[in-house]
Coordinates of N, CA and C in Angstrom, one line a residue:
M1 N 1.0 -19.5 -22.7 CA 2.4 -19.8 -22.9 C 3.1 -20.0 -21.5
T2 N 3.9 -21.0 -21.4 CA 4.6 -21.4 -20.2 C 6.1 -21.4 -20.4
T3 N 6.8 -21.2 -19.4 CA 8.2 -21.2 -19.4 C 8.8 -22.2 -18.4
P4 N 9.7 -23.1 -18.8 CA 10.2 -24.1 -17.8 C 10.8 -23.4 -16.6
A5 N 10.7 -24.0 -15.4 CA 11.1 -23.4 -14.2 C 12.6 -23.1 -14.2
E6 N 13.4 -23.9 -14.9 CA 14.8 -23.8 -14.9 C 15.3 -22.6 -15.7
V7 N 14.5 -22.1 -16.6 CA 15.0 -20.9 -17.4 C 15.0 -19.7 -16.5
P8 N 16.2 -19.0 -16.5 CA 16.4 -17.9 -15.6 C 15.7 -16.6 -16.1
V9 N 14.4 -16.6 -16.1 CA 13.7 -15.4 -16.6 C 12.8 -14.9 -15.5
L10 N 12.5 -13.6 -15.5 CA 11.6 -12.9 -14.6 C 10.2 -13.2 -14.9
G11 N 9.9 -13.3 -16.2 CA 8.6 -13.5 -16.7 C 8.6 -13.1 -18.2
L12 N 7.4 -13.0 -18.8 CA 7.4 -12.7 -20.2 C 6.5 -11.5 -20.4
L13 N 6.9 -10.6 -21.2 CA 6.2 -9.4 -21.6 C 5.9 -9.4 -23.1
D14 N 4.6 -9.6 -23.4 CA 4.2 -9.8 -24.8 C 4.9 -10.9 -25.4
G15 N 5.1 -12.0 -24.7 CA 5.8 -13.2 -25.1 C 7.3 -13.1 -25.2
R16 N 7.9 -12.0 -24.8 CA 9.3 -11.8 -24.8 C 9.9 -12.0 -23.4
P17 N 10.9 -12.9 -23.3 CA 11.4 -13.2 -21.9 C 12.1 -12.0 -21.4
L18 N 11.9 -11.7 -20.1 CA 12.7 -10.7 -19.4 C 13.7 -11.4 -18.5
P19 N 14.9 -10.9 -18.5 CA 16.0 -11.6 -17.7 C 15.7 -11.5 -16.2
R20 N 16.1 -12.5 -15.5 CA 16.0 -12.5 -14.0 C 17.0 -11.7 -13.3
T21 N 18.0 -11.2 -14.1 CA 19.1 -10.5 -13.4 C 18.7 -9.3 -12.6
G22 N 17.6 -8.6 -13.1 CA 17.1 -7.4 -12.3 C 16.6 -7.8 -11.0
L23 N 15.9 -9.0 -10.9 CA 15.4 -9.5 -9.7 C 16.5 -9.9 -8.7
D24 N 17.5 -10.5 -9.2 CA 18.6 -10.9 -8.4 C 19.3 -9.7 -7.8
R25 N 19.5 -8.6 -8.6 CA 20.1 -7.4 -8.1 C 19.2 -6.7 -7.1
R26 N 17.9 -6.7 -7.3 CA 17.0 -6.0 -6.3 C 17.0 -6.8 -5.0
L27 N 17.0 -8.1 -5.1 CA 17.0 -8.9 -3.8 C 18.3 -8.7 -3.1
A28 N 19.4 -8.7 -3.8 CA 20.8 -8.5 -3.2 C 20.8 -7.1 -2.5
A29 N 20.2 -6.1 -3.2 CA 20.2 -4.8 -2.6 C 19.4 -4.8 -1.3
L30 N 18.3 -5.5 -1.2 CA 17.5 -5.6 0.0 C 18.3 -6.3 1.1
R31 N 19.1 -7.3 0.7 CA 19.8 -8.1 1.7 C 21.0 -7.3 2.3
T32 N 21.4 -6.3 1.6 CA 22.5 -5.5 2.1 C 22.1 -4.1 2.6
G33 N 20.8 -3.9 2.5 CA 20.2 -2.6 2.9 C 20.0 -2.4 4.3
P34 N 19.5 -1.3 4.7 CA 19.3 -1.0 6.2 C 18.2 -1.8 6.9
R35 N 17.3 -2.5 6.1 CA 16.3 -3.3 6.7 C 16.5 -4.8 6.5
A36 N 17.8 -5.1 6.3 CA 18.1 -6.5 6.0 C 17.7 -7.4 7.2
A37 N 17.9 -6.9 8.4 CA 17.6 -7.8 9.6 C 16.1 -8.2 9.6
A38 N 15.2 -7.4 9.0 CA 13.8 -7.7 9.1 C 13.4 -8.7 8.0
L39 N 14.3 -9.0 7.0 CA 13.9 -9.9 5.9 C 13.8 -11.4 6.4
P40 N 13.1 -12.2 5.7 CA 13.0 -13.6 6.1 C 14.3 -14.3 5.8
A41 N 14.5 -15.5 6.5 CA 15.7 -16.3 6.3 C 15.8 -16.8 4.9
P42 N 17.0 -16.7 4.3 CA 17.2 -17.2 2.9 C 16.8 -18.6 2.8
G43 N 16.1 -18.9 1.7 CA 15.7 -20.3 1.5 C 14.4 -20.7 2.1
S44 N 13.8 -19.9 2.9 CA 12.5 -20.2 3.6 C 11.4 -19.9 2.6
G45 N 10.2 -20.4 3.0 CA 9.0 -20.1 2.2 C 8.7 -18.6 2.2
E46 N 9.0 -17.9 3.3 CA 8.8 -16.5 3.3 C 9.7 -15.8 2.4
D47 N 11.0 -16.3 2.3 CA 12.0 -15.7 1.4 C 11.5 -15.9 -0.1
R48 N 11.0 -17.0 -0.4 CA 10.5 -17.2 -1.8 C 9.3 -16.3 -2.1
Q49 N 8.5 -16.1 -1.0 CA 7.3 -15.2 -1.2 C 7.9 -13.7 -1.5
L50 N 8.9 -13.4 -0.8 CA 9.5 -12.1 -1.0 C 10.0 -11.9 -2.4
A51 N 10.7 -13.0 -2.9 CA 11.1 -13.0 -4.3 C 9.9 -12.8 -5.3
R52 N 8.8 -13.5 -5.0 CA 7.6 -13.4 -5.9 C 7.1 -12.0 -5.8
W53 N 7.1 -11.4 -4.6 CA 6.6 -10.0 -4.5 C 7.4 -9.0 -5.3
V54 N 8.8 -9.1 -5.1 CA 9.7 -8.2 -5.8 C 9.6 -8.5 -7.3
A55 N 9.4 -9.7 -7.7 CA 9.2 -10.0 -9.2 C 8.0 -9.3 -9.7
Q56 N 6.9 -9.2 -9.0 CA 5.7 -8.6 -9.5 C 5.9 -7.0 -9.6
V57 N 6.7 -6.5 -8.6 CA 7.0 -5.1 -8.7 C 7.8 -4.8 -10.0
L58 N 8.8 -5.6 -10.3 CA 9.7 -5.4 -11.4 C 8.9 -5.6 -12.7
L59 N 8.0 -6.6 -12.7 CA 7.2 -6.8 -13.9 C 6.3 -5.6 -14.2
T60 N 5.7 -5.1 -13.1 CA 4.9 -3.9 -13.3 C 5.7 -2.7 -13.8
E61 N 6.9 -2.6 -13.3 CA 7.8 -1.5 -13.9 C 8.1 -1.7 -15.3
A62 N 8.4 -3.0 -15.7 CA 8.8 -3.3 -17.1 C 7.6 -3.0 -18.0
L63 N 6.4 -3.4 -17.6 CA 5.2 -3.2 -18.3 C 5.0 -1.7 -18.6
C64 N 5.1 -0.9 -17.5 CA 4.8 0.5 -17.7 C 5.9 1.2 -18.5
E65 N 7.2 0.7 -18.4 CA 8.2 1.2 -19.3 C 7.9 1.0 -20.7
A66 N 7.4 -0.2 -21.1 CA 7.0 -0.5 -22.4 C 5.8 0.4 -22.9
V67 N 4.8 0.6 -22.0 CA 3.7 1.4 -22.4 C 4.1 2.9 -22.5
A68 N 5.0 3.3 -21.7 CA 5.5 4.7 -21.8 C 6.2 4.9 -23.1
A69 N 7.0 3.9 -23.5 CA 7.7 4.0 -24.8 C 6.7 4.0 -26.0
E70 N 5.7 3.1 -25.9 CA 4.7 3.1 -27.0 C 3.9 4.4 -27.1
R71 N 3.7 5.0 -26.0 CA 2.9 6.3 -26.0 C 3.7 7.5 -26.1
G72 N 5.0 7.4 -26.2 CA 5.9 8.5 -26.3 C 5.9 9.4 -25.1
L73 N 5.7 8.8 -23.9 CA 5.6 9.6 -22.7 C 7.0 10.1 -22.2
A74 N 7.1 11.3 -21.7 CA 8.3 11.8 -21.2 C 8.6 11.2 -19.8
V75 N 9.7 10.4 -19.7 CA 10.0 9.7 -18.4 C 11.4 10.1 -18.1
R76 N 11.6 10.5 -16.8 CA 12.9 10.9 -16.3 C 13.4 9.8 -15.3
P77 N 14.2 8.8 -15.8 CA 14.6 7.7 -15.0 C 15.3 8.1 -13.7
E78 N 16.0 9.3 -13.8 CA 16.8 9.8 -12.7 C 15.9 10.5 -11.6
A79 N 14.6 10.6 -11.9 CA 13.7 11.3 -11.0 C 13.8 10.7 -9.6
A80 N 13.7 11.5 -8.6 CA 13.7 11.0 -7.2 C 12.4 10.1 -7.0
P81 N 12.5 9.1 -6.1 CA 11.3 8.3 -5.8 C 10.2 9.1 -5.2
A82 N 9.0 8.7 -5.5 CA 7.8 9.4 -4.9 C 7.5 8.8 -3.5
R83 N 6.7 9.4 -2.8 CA 6.3 8.9 -1.5 C 4.8 9.0 -1.3
L84 N 4.1 7.9 -1.3 CA 2.7 7.9 -1.1 C 2.3 7.9 0.3
D85 N 1.2 8.6 0.6 CA 0.6 8.5 2.0 C 0.0 7.1 2.2
Q86 N -0.4 6.8 3.4 CA -0.9 5.5 3.7 C -2.2 5.2 2.9
R87 N -3.1 6.2 2.8 CA -4.3 6.0 2.1 C -4.1 5.6 0.6
A88 N -3.2 6.3 0.0 CA -2.9 6.0 -1.4 C -2.2 4.7 -1.6
A89 N -1.3 4.3 -0.7 CA -0.7 3.0 -0.8 C -1.6 1.9 -0.6
V90 N -2.6 2.0 0.3 CA -3.6 1.0 0.5 C -4.5 0.8 -0.8
E91 N -4.9 2.0 -1.3 CA -5.7 1.9 -2.5 C -5.0 1.3 -3.7
L92 N -3.8 1.5 -3.8 CA -3.0 0.9 -5.0 C -2.7 -0.5 -4.7
G93 N -2.5 -0.9 -3.5 CA -2.0 -2.2 -3.2 C -0.5 -2.2 -3.1
S94 N 0.1 -3.1 -2.3 CA 1.5 -3.0 -2.0 C 2.4 -3.1 -3.2
I95 N 2.1 -4.0 -4.1 CA 3.0 -4.2 -5.3 C 2.9 -2.9 -6.2
T96 N 1.7 -2.5 -6.5 CA 1.6 -1.3 -7.4 C 2.2 -0.1 -6.7
A97 N 1.9 0.0 -5.4 CA 2.5 1.2 -4.6 C 4.0 1.2 -4.7
A98 N 4.6 0.1 -4.5 CA 6.1 0.0 -4.5 C 6.6 0.4 -5.9
A99 N 5.9 -0.1 -7.0 CA 6.3 0.2 -8.3 C 6.1 1.7 -8.6
Y100 N 5.0 2.2 -8.1 CA 4.7 3.7 -8.4 C 5.8 4.5 -7.7
E101 N 6.1 4.2 -6.5 CA 7.1 5.0 -5.7 C 8.5 5.0 -6.4
G102 N 8.9 3.8 -6.9 CA 10.2 3.6 -7.4 C 10.4 3.9 -8.9
S103 N 9.4 3.9 -9.7 CA 9.5 4.0 -11.1 C 8.8 5.2 -11.7
A104 N 9.6 6.1 -12.4 CA 9.0 7.3 -13.0 C 8.1 6.8 -14.2
A105 N 8.4 5.7 -14.8 CA 7.6 5.2 -15.9 C 6.2 4.8 -15.4
V106 N 6.1 4.2 -14.2 CA 4.8 3.8 -13.6 C 4.0 5.1 -13.3
R107 N 4.7 6.1 -12.8 CA 4.0 7.3 -12.5 C 3.5 8.1 -13.7
A108 N 4.3 8.0 -14.8 CA 3.9 8.7 -16.0 C 2.8 8.0 -16.7
V109 N 2.8 6.6 -16.7 CA 1.7 5.9 -17.3 C 0.4 6.1 -16.4
C110 N 0.5 6.1 -15.1 CA -0.7 6.4 -14.3 C -1.3 7.7 -14.6
A111 N -0.5 8.8 -14.7 CA -1.0 10.1 -15.1 C -1.6 10.1 -16.4
E112 N -1.1 9.4 -17.4 CA -1.6 9.3 -18.8 C -2.9 8.6 -18.9
V113 N -3.0 7.4 -18.3 CA -4.2 6.6 -18.5 C -5.4 7.1 -17.6
T114 N -5.1 7.9 -16.6 CA -6.2 8.4 -15.7 C -6.5 9.9 -15.9
A115 N -5.9 10.5 -16.9 CA -6.0 12.0 -17.0 C -7.4 12.4 -17.2
D116 N -8.3 11.6 -17.7 CA -9.7 12.0 -18.0 C -10.6 11.6 -16.9
V117 N -10.1 11.0 -15.9 CA -11.0 10.5 -14.8 C -11.4 11.6 -13.9
E118 N -12.6 11.9 -13.7 CA -13.1 12.9 -12.8 C -14.2 12.3 -11.9
P119 N -14.2 12.7 -10.6 CA -15.3 12.2 -9.8 C -16.6 12.9 -10.1
S120 N -17.7 12.2 -9.8 CA -19.0 12.9 -10.0 C -19.3 13.8 -8.9
A121 N -20.2 14.7 -9.1 CA -20.6 15.7 -8.1 C -21.2 15.0 -6.9
A122 N -21.9 13.8 -7.1 CA -22.4 13.1 -6.0 C -21.3 12.5 -5.1
E123 N -20.2 12.0 -5.8 CA -19.1 11.5 -5.0 C -18.4 12.6 -4.2
V124 N -18.2 13.7 -4.7 CA -17.6 14.8 -4.0 C -18.5 15.3 -2.8
A125 N -19.8 15.3 -3.1 CA -20.7 15.7 -2.0 C -20.7 14.7 -0.9
H126 N -20.7 13.4 -1.3 CA -20.6 12.4 -0.2 C -19.4 12.5 0.6
Y127 N -18.2 12.7 0.0 CA -17.0 12.9 0.7 C -17.1 14.1 1.6
R128 N -17.6 15.2 1.1 CA -17.7 16.4 1.9 C -18.6 16.2 3.2
A129 N -19.7 15.4 3.0 CA -20.6 15.1 4.1 C -19.9 14.3 5.2
L130 N -19.1 13.4 4.7 CA -18.3 12.5 5.7 C -17.3 13.4 6.4
A131 N -16.6 14.3 5.7 CA -15.6 15.1 6.3 C -16.1 16.1 7.3
E132 N -17.4 16.5 7.1 CA -17.9 17.5 7.9 C -18.6 16.9 9.2
R133 N -18.6 15.6 9.3 CA -19.2 15.0 10.5 C -18.4 15.5 11.7
P134 N -19.1 15.6 12.9 CA -18.3 15.9 14.1 C -17.1 15.0 14.3
P135 N -16.0 15.5 14.7 CA -14.8 14.7 14.8 C -15.0 13.7 16.0
V136 N -14.4 12.5 15.9 CA -14.4 11.6 17.0 C -13.5 12.0 18.1
V137 N -13.9 12.0 19.3 CA -13.1 12.3 20.4 C -12.1 11.2 20.7
V138 N -10.8 11.6 20.8 CA -9.8 10.6 21.0 C -8.9 11.1 22.2
W139 N -8.7 10.2 23.2 CA -7.9 10.6 24.3 C -6.5 10.1 24.2
R140 N -5.6 10.8 24.7 CA -4.2 10.4 24.8 C -3.9 9.9 26.2
I141 N -3.6 8.6 26.3 CA -3.5 8.0 27.7 C -2.1 7.5 27.9
V142 N -1.7 7.6 29.1 CA -0.4 7.0 29.6 C -0.8 5.9 30.5
L143 N -0.3 4.7 30.2 CA -0.6 3.5 31.0 C 0.5 3.4 32.1
A144 N 0.2 2.4 33.0 CA 1.1 2.2 34.2 C 2.6 2.0 33.8
D145 N 2.8 1.3 32.7 CA 4.1 1.0 32.3 C 4.8 2.1 31.5
G146 N 4.1 3.2 31.4 CA 4.7 4.4 30.7 C 4.4 4.5 29.2
S147 N 3.7 3.4 28.7 CA 3.4 3.5 27.2 C 2.2 4.4 27.0
V148 N 2.2 5.0 25.8 CA 1.2 6.0 25.5 C 0.4 5.5 24.3
L149 N -0.9 5.7 24.4 CA -1.8 5.3 23.3 C -2.9 6.3 23.2
D150 N -3.4 6.3 21.9 CA -4.5 7.2 21.6 C -5.7 6.3 21.4
A151 N -6.8 6.6 22.1 CA -8.0 5.7 22.1 C -9.3 6.5 22.2
A152 N -10.3 6.1 21.5 CA -11.6 6.7 21.7 C -12.2 6.2 23.0
P153 N -12.9 7.0 23.8 CA -13.4 6.6 25.1 C -14.2 5.3 25.0
E154 N -15.0 5.2 24.0 CA -15.9 4.0 23.9 C -15.2 2.7 23.6
T155 N -13.9 2.8 23.3 CA -13.2 1.6 23.0 C -12.5 1.0 24.3
L156 N -12.5 1.8 25.4 CA -11.9 1.4 26.6 C -12.9 0.7 27.5
P157 N -12.4 -0.1 28.5 CA -13.3 -0.7 29.5 C -14.2 0.4 30.1
L158 N -15.5 0.1 30.3 CA -16.4 1.1 30.7 C -16.0 1.8 32.0
A159 N -15.6 1.0 33.0 CA -15.2 1.6 34.3 C -14.0 2.5 34.2
L160 N -13.1 2.1 33.3 CA -11.9 2.9 33.1 C -12.2 4.2 32.4
S161 N -13.1 4.1 31.4 CA -13.5 5.2 30.6 C -14.2 6.2 31.6
E162 N -15.1 5.7 32.4 CA -15.8 6.6 33.3 C -14.9 7.3 34.3
A163 N -13.9 6.5 34.8 CA -13.0 7.1 35.8 C -12.1 8.2 35.2
L164 N -11.7 7.9 34.0 CA -10.9 8.9 33.3 C -11.7 10.2 32.9
R165 N -12.9 10.0 32.6 CA -13.8 11.1 32.2 C -14.1 12.0 33.5
A166 N -14.2 11.4 34.6 CA -14.5 12.1 35.9 C -13.3 12.8 36.4
A167 N -12.1 12.3 36.1 CA -10.8 12.9 36.6 C -10.3 14.0 35.7
P168 N -9.7 15.0 36.2 CA -9.1 16.1 35.4 C -7.9 15.5 34.6
P169 N -7.6 16.1 33.4 CA -6.4 15.6 32.7 C -5.2 15.7 33.6
G170 N -4.4 14.6 33.5 CA -3.1 14.6 34.3 C -3.3 13.8 35.6
E171 N -4.5 13.5 36.0 CA -4.7 12.7 37.2 C -4.7 11.2 37.0
R172 N -4.0 10.5 37.8 CA -3.8 9.1 37.6 C -5.0 8.4 38.2
V173 N -5.6 7.4 37.5 CA -6.8 6.7 38.0 C -6.6 5.2 37.9
T174 N -7.3 4.4 38.7 CA -7.2 3.0 38.6 C -8.7 2.4 38.6
A175 N -8.9 1.5 37.7 CA -10.3 0.9 37.6 C -10.1 -0.4 36.9
V176 N -10.9 -1.4 37.4 CA -10.9 -2.8 36.9 C -9.5 -3.3 36.5
G177 N -8.5 -3.0 37.4 CA -7.2 -3.5 37.2 C -6.3 -2.7 36.3
W178 N -6.9 -1.6 35.7 CA -6.1 -0.7 34.8 C -5.7 0.6 35.5
T179 N -4.5 1.0 35.4 CA -4.1 2.3 35.9 C -3.6 3.1 34.7
A180 N -4.2 4.3 34.6 CA -3.9 5.2 33.4 C -4.1 6.6 33.8
T181 N -3.5 7.5 33.0 CA -3.6 8.9 33.1 C -4.0 9.5 31.8
R182 N -5.1 10.3 31.8 CA -5.5 10.9 30.5 C -4.8 12.3 30.4
L183 N -4.1 12.4 29.3 CA -3.3 13.6 29.0 C -4.1 14.7 28.4
A184 N -4.7 14.4 27.2 CA -5.5 15.4 26.5 C -6.2 14.7 25.4
A185 N -7.1 15.5 24.8 CA -7.8 15.0 23.6 C -6.8 15.2 22.4
V186 N -6.8 14.3 21.5 CA -5.9 14.4 20.3 C -6.6 15.3 19.3
P187 N -5.9 16.4 18.8 CA -6.6 17.3 17.9 C -7.1 16.6 16.7
A188 N -8.3 16.9 16.2 CA -8.9 16.3 15.0 C -8.3 17.0 13.8
A189 N -8.1 16.2 12.8 CA -7.6 16.8 11.5 C -8.7 17.7 10.9
V190 N -8.2 18.8 10.4 CA -9.1 19.8 9.8 C -9.5 19.3 8.4
P191 N -10.8 19.1 8.1 CA -11.2 18.6 6.8 C -10.8 19.6 5.7
E192 N -10.6 19.1 4.5 CA -10.3 20.0 3.4 C -11.5 20.8 3.0
T193 N -11.2 22.1 2.7 CA -12.3 23.0 2.4 C -12.9 22.6 1.0
D194 N -12.1 22.1 0.1 CA -12.5 21.7 -1.2 C -12.0 20.2 -1.4
P195 N -12.9 19.3 -1.2 CA -12.5 17.9 -1.3 C -12.3 17.3 -2.7
S196 N -12.6 18.1 -3.7 CA -12.5 17.6 -5.1 C -11.2 17.0 -5.4
A197 N -10.1 17.6 -5.0 CA -8.8 17.1 -5.4 C -8.6 15.7 -4.7
V198 N -9.0 15.6 -3.5 CA -8.8 14.3 -2.7 C -9.6 13.2 -3.4
V199 N -10.9 13.5 -3.7 CA -11.8 12.5 -4.4 C -11.2 12.2 -5.8
R200 N -10.8 13.2 -6.5 CA -10.2 12.9 -7.8 C -9.0 12.0 -7.8
A201 N -8.1 12.3 -6.8 CA -6.9 11.5 -6.7 C -7.3 10.0 -6.4
A202 N -8.2 9.8 -5.5 CA -8.7 8.5 -5.2 C -9.3 7.8 -6.4
A203 N -10.1 8.5 -7.1 CA -10.8 7.9 -8.3 C -9.7 7.5 -9.3
R204 N -8.7 8.3 -9.5 CA -7.7 8.0 -10.5 C -6.9 6.8 -10.0
R205 N -6.6 6.7 -8.7 CA -5.9 5.5 -8.3 C -6.7 4.2 -8.6
V206 N -8.0 4.3 -8.3 CA -8.9 3.1 -8.6 C -8.9 2.8 -10.1
A207 N -8.9 3.8 -10.9 CA -8.9 3.6 -12.4 C -7.6 3.0 -12.8
F208 N -6.5 3.5 -12.2 CA -5.2 2.9 -12.6 C -5.0 1.5 -12.2
V209 N -5.5 1.1 -11.0 CA -5.5 -0.3 -10.6 C -6.2 -1.2 -11.6
R210 N -7.4 -0.7 -12.0 CA -8.2 -1.5 -13.0 C -7.5 -1.6 -14.3
W211 N -7.0 -0.5 -14.8 CA -6.2 -0.5 -16.0 C -5.0 -1.5 -15.9
L212 N -4.3 -1.4 -14.9 CA -3.1 -2.2 -14.7 C -3.4 -3.6 -14.6
D213 N -4.5 -4.0 -13.9 CA -4.9 -5.4 -13.8 C -5.1 -6.0 -15.2
H214 N -5.8 -5.2 -16.0 CA -6.1 -5.7 -17.4 C -4.8 -5.8 -18.2
A215 N -3.9 -4.8 -18.1 CA -2.7 -4.8 -18.8 C -1.8 -6.0 -18.4
R216 N -1.8 -6.3 -17.1 CA -1.0 -7.4 -16.6 C -1.6 -8.7 -17.2
A217 N -2.9 -8.9 -17.1 CA -3.5 -10.1 -17.6 C -3.3 -10.4 -19.1
T218 N -3.2 -9.3 -19.8 CA -3.1 -9.5 -21.3 C -1.7 -9.4 -21.8
R219 N -0.8 -8.9 -21.1 CA 0.6 -8.7 -21.6 C 1.7 -9.4 -20.9
L220 N 1.4 -9.8 -19.6 CA 2.4 -10.5 -18.9 C 2.1 -12.0 -18.7
T221 N 3.2 -12.8 -18.7 CA 3.1 -14.2 -18.5 C 4.0 -14.5 -17.3
L222 N 3.5 -15.1 -16.2 CA 4.3 -15.4 -15.1 C 4.9 -16.8 -15.3
V223 N 6.0 -17.0 -14.6 CA 6.8 -18.3 -14.7 C 6.7 -19.0 -13.4
P224 N 6.8 -20.3 -13.4 CA 6.8 -21.1 -12.2 C 8.0 -20.7 -11.3
G225 N 7.6 -20.5 -10.0 CA 8.5 -20.1 -9.0 C 8.4 -18.6 -8.7
L226 N 7.9 -17.9 -9.7 CA 7.7 -16.4 -9.6 C 6.3 -16.0 -9.8
E227 N 5.4 -16.9 -9.4 CA 3.9 -16.6 -9.5 C 3.6 -15.4 -8.5
H228 N 2.4 -14.9 -8.7 CA 2.0 -13.8 -7.8 C 2.0 -14.4 -6.3
P229 N 2.5 -13.7 -5.3 CA 2.6 -14.3 -4.0 C 1.2 -14.6 -3.4
G230 N 0.1 -14.0 -3.9 CA -1.2 -14.4 -3.4 C -1.9 -15.5 -4.2
D231 N -1.2 -16.1 -5.2 CA -1.8 -17.1 -6.0 C -2.0 -18.4 -5.1
P232 N -3.2 -18.8 -4.9 CA -3.5 -20.0 -4.0 C -2.9 -21.3 -4.5
A233 N -2.5 -21.3 -5.8 CA -2.0 -22.6 -6.4 C -0.5 -22.7 -6.1
Q234 N 0.2 -21.7 -5.8 CA 1.7 -21.8 -5.5 C 1.9 -22.3 -4.1
P235 N 3.0 -23.1 -3.9 CA 3.1 -23.9 -2.7 C 3.4 -23.1 -1.4
D236 N 3.9 -21.9 -1.6 CA 4.2 -21.1 -0.4 C 3.1 -20.1 0.1
N237 N 2.0 -20.2 -0.6 CA 0.8 -19.4 -0.1 C 0.2 -20.1 1.1
H238 N 0.3 -19.4 2.2 CA -0.2 -20.0 3.5 C -1.6 -19.6 3.8
H239 N -2.2 -18.7 3.0 CA -3.5 -18.2 3.3 C -4.6 -19.2 2.8
R240 N -4.7 -20.3 3.5 CA -5.6 -21.4 3.0 C -6.8 -21.4 3.9
H241 N -8.0 -21.7 3.3 CA -9.2 -21.8 4.1 C -9.8 -23.2 4.0

C-alpha cells in the first residue's frame, strides 16, 4: 500500500494513517530546545534526514503503543524517560534506543516480548572468560598543548611509548616530535562477579530488535518523504558505494 507524498501523514499502522502532527511537534521542540544549534539547516538534505529519523522513532512508539493496548500491558505515560548506557544504545540502534528512552510503551513491550529470553550457560561462561582477562594497561597522558588523552602504550609511536615507559610518572619527555607527560594508569573496570544479568540484558535487547524489525515490516507502511533514513533508494541517503 502506498500513500501520495502530499498527504500529511506520518505513515500507516495496520493500514490506518497516522497524522503527521506529532512529527511536526517533535521537530519544533528540537528546533527550540537546548541543542538547536547543533541541528542541520532547515530545508537541507540533512534536515530531511532528521525528519525521517524522528519519524521512525514516532512510528516505533505508535507501534508499541498499539501492541501494549492489544496485550493489556500496564503503561504509565507520565513515567520519567529511561537512560540507556552506551552499550545498550548501540545494541538497540539509534532509532529504537530513542524510542525506548522516551516511551513507556516501548519499554513495556520490550519487557513483555523478551521476558522468556535467557542466555545459555555457554554464553555466560564465554562472557565471564572475557571479563576475567587481564585488564589492558591504559596511560593517561598530557600533551604539549595541555590536552589529556587515555591511550594504551602499544597505540602510541614506539619511541614515545618507550620514553614514557622509562620516565617516572609526571616527568615530561620528548620523542619523535611529540612532547608528553604520563600521569598514571587508568584504573581498569572491575568485572561483574556474576555476569548472568549483563548477558541476559544483552540477549533480551537482541531479541527485542529482531521482534521489532518483524513487527515494523508487517504492520507499518512508510510514506514517500519519510522513508527510513538508511534506505538507499531515498534521495538524501549519501552512503553510496
